[in-house]
Coordinates of C-alpha atoms in Angstrom, one line a residue:
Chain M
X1 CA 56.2 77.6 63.7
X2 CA 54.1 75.0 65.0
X3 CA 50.7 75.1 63.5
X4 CA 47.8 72.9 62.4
X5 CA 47.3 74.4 58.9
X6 CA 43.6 73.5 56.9
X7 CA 42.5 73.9 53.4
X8 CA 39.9 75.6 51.7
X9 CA 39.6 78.1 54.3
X10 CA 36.2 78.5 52.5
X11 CA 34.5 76.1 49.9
X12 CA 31.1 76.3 48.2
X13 CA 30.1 73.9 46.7
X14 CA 26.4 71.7 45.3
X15 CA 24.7 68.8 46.5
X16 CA 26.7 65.5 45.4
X17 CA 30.0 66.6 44.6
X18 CA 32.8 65.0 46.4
X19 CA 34.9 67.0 48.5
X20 CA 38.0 67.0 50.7
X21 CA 39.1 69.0 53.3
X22 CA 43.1 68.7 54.2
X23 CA 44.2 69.4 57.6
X24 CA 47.8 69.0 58.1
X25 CA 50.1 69.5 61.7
X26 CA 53.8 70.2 61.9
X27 CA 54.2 68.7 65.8
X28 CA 54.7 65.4 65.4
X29 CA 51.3 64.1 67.5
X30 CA 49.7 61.0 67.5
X31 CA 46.2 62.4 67.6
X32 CA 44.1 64.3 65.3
X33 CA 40.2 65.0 65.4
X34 CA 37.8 66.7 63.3
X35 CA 34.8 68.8 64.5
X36 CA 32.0 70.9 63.1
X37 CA 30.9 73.8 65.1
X38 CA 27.1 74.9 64.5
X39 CA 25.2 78.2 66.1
X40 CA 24.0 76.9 69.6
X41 CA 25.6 73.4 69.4
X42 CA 29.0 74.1 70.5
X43 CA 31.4 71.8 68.8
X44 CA 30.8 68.3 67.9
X45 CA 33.2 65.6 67.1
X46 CA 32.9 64.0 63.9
X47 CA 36.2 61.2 63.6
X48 CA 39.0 61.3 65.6
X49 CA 42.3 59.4 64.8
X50 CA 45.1 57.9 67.9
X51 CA 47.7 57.4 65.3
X52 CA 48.4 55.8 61.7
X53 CA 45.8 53.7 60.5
X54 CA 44.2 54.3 63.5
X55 CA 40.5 55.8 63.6
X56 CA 37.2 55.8 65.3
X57 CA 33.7 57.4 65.4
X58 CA 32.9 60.7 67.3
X59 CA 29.4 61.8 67.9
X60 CA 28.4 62.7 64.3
X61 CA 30.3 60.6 62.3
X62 CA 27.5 60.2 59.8
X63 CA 28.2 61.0 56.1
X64 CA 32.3 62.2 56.6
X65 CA 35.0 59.6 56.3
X66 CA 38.7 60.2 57.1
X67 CA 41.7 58.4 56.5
X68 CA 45.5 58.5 58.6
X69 CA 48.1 56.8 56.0
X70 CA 50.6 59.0 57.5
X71 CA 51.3 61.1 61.1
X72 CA 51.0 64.9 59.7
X73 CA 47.8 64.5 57.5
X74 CA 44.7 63.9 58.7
X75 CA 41.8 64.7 55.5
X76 CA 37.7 64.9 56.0
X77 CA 36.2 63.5 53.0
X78 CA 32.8 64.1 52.3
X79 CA 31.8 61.8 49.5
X80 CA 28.1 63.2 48.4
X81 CA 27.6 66.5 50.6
X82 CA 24.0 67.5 51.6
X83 CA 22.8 71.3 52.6
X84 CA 22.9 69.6 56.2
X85 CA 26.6 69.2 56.2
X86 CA 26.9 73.1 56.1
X87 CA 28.9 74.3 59.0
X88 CA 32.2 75.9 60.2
X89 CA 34.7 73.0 60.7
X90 CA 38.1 72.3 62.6
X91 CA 40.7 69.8 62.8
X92 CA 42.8 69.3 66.0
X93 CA 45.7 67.6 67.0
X94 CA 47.5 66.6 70.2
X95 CA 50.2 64.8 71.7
X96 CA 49.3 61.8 73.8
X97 CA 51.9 62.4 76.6
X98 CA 51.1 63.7 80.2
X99 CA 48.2 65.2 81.6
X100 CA 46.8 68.0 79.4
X101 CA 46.6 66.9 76.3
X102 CA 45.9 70.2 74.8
X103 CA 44.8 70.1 71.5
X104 CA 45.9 72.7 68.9
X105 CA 43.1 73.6 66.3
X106 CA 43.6 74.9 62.8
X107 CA 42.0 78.1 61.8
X108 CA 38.7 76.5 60.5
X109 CA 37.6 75.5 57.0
X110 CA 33.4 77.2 56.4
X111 CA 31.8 75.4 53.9
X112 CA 28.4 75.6 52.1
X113 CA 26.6 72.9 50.4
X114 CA 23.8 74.5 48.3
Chain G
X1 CA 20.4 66.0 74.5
X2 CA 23.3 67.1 75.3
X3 CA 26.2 65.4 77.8
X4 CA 27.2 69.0 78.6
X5 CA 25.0 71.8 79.9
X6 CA 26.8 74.5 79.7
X7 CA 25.3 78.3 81.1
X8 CA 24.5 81.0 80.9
X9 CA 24.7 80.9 76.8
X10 CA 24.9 84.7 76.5
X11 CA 26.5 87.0 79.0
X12 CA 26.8 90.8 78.4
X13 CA 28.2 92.0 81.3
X14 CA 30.3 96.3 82.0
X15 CA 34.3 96.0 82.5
X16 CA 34.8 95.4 86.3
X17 CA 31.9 93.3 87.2
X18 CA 33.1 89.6 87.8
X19 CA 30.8 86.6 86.4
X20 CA 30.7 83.1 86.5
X21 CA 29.9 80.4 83.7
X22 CA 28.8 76.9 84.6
X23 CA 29.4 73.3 82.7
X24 CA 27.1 70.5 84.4
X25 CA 26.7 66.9 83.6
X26 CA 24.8 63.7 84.8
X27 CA 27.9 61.9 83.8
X28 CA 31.0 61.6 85.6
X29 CA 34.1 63.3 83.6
X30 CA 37.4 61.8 83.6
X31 CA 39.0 64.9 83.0
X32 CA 37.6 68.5 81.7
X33 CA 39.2 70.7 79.7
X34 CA 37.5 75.0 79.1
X35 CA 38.6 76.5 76.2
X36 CA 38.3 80.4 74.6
X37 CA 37.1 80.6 71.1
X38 CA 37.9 84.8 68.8
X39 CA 35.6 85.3 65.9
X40 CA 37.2 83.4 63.0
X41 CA 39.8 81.4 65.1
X42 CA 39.8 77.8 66.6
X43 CA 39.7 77.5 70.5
X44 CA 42.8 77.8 72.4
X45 CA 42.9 75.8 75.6
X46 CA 42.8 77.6 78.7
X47 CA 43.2 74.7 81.5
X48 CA 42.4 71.1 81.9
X49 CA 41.2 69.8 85.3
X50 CA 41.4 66.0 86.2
X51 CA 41.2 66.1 89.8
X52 CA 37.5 66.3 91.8
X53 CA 37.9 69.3 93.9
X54 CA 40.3 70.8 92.0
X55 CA 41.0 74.4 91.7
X56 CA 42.9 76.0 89.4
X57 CA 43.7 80.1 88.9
X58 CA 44.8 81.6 85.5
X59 CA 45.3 85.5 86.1
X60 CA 41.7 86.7 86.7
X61 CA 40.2 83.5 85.7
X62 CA 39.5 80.5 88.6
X63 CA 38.7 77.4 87.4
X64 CA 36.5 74.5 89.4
X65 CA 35.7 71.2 88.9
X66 CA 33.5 69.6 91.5
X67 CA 33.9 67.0 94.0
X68 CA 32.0 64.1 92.4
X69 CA 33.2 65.3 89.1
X70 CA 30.3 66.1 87.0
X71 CA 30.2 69.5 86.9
X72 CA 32.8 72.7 86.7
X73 CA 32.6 76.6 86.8
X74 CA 35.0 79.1 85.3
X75 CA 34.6 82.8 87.3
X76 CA 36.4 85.5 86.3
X77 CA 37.3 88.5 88.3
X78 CA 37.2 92.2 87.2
X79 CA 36.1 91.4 83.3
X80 CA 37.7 93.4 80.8
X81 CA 36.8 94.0 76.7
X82 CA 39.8 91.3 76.1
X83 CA 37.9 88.6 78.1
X84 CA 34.7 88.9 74.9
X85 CA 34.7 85.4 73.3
X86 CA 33.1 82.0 73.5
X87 CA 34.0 80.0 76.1
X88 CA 33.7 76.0 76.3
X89 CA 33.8 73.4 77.9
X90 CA 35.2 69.8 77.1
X91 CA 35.2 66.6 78.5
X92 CA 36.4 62.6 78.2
X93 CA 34.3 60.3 79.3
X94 CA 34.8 56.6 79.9
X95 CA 37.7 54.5 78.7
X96 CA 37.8 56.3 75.4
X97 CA 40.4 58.7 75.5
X98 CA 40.3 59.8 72.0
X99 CA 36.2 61.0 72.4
X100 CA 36.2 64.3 73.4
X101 CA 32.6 66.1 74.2
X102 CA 31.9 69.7 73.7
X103 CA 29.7 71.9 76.0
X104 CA 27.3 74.1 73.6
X105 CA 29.1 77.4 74.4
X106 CA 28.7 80.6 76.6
X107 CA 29.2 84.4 74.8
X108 CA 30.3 86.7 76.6
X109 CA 30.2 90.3 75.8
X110 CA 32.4 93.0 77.7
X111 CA 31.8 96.3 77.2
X112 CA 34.2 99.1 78.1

């Protein structure tokens, strides 16, 4: 089945501790993207990625990094989370061939930084 | 400030009626896409519109994107419970294809 799969689904954790959040897609597409999605803000892009080794800056790129060293895998790290950084979050992923480019999301990853 | 305006943000509307959602911009779009967001699922793309003028119909749904492309509407006819969800919109700008802009969201509410 294709599918973009993430992991935790859910994740609590404190101020400071390094995290990672995996997002992984079984389709073979060049481009992945990570968002956050906060009440009244719709979804904003934090990194997105055109292929291997290959990333760049959305709109809030601002305390996440993210690294491509291979096609399928596509991890949000947050290296010293703050209570700001709480939010619902999504990774993406689409092919870059024709028109569309429809992007599949995963189910969503919610995590709280107390 | 936002790049997208999207509105109304809530709409709570009886089965049958038919309603319209708007997505405006002072930016020109090279493409938009509207998507429909469940409760504790991602959004699932509903259609992607590229062309100024263009008009494109999904069942009940009719999408529009206008002329000069900087803004786009998404009416749908006859609502039903099925329709409830958020709905976005999404656009590129530019020469950066990879930067993808959302709209803030619109929730609509059917009730049977």
């Amino acid at each position: 089945e294709a599918q973009v799969t993430q992991n935790p689904r859910y994740l609590i954790t404190v101020t400071g501790k390094k995290l990672t959040v995996t997002c992984s897609q079984n389709m073979n597409h060049e481009y992945m993207s990570w968002y956050r999605q906060d009440p009244g803000l719709g979804l904003r892009q934090i990194y997105y990625s055109m292929n291997v080794e290959v990333t760049d800056k959305g709109d809030v790129p601002e305390g996440y990094k993210v690294s491509r060293k291979e096609k399928r895998n596509f991890p949000l790290i947050l290296e010293s989370p703050s209570p700001n950084q709480t939010s619902l979050y999504f990774c993406a992923s689409s092919t870059l061939a024709g028109a569309s480019y429809e992007q599949y999301f995963g189910p969503g990853t919610r995590l709280t930084v107390t | 400030t936002q790049l997208l305006e999207q509105s109304p943000q809530f709409l709570s509307i009886q089965e049958g009626e038919n309603l319209t959602v708007y997505c405006n911009s002072s930016s020109v779009f090279s493409s938009l896409q509207w998507y429909r967001q469940e409760p504790g699922e991602g959004p699932v793309l509903l259609v992607t519109v590229v062309t100024g003028g263009e008009v494109k119909k999904l069942k009940r749904l009719t999408f529009q994107f206008g002329d000069a492309r900087k803004d786009s509407s998404l009416h749908i006819t006859a609502a039903q419970p099925g329709d409830t969800g958020l709905y976005l919109c999404a656009c590129r700008t530019g020469t950066s294809y990879g930067k993808l802009t959302f709209g803030q969201g619109t929730i609509l509410t059917v009730h049977p």
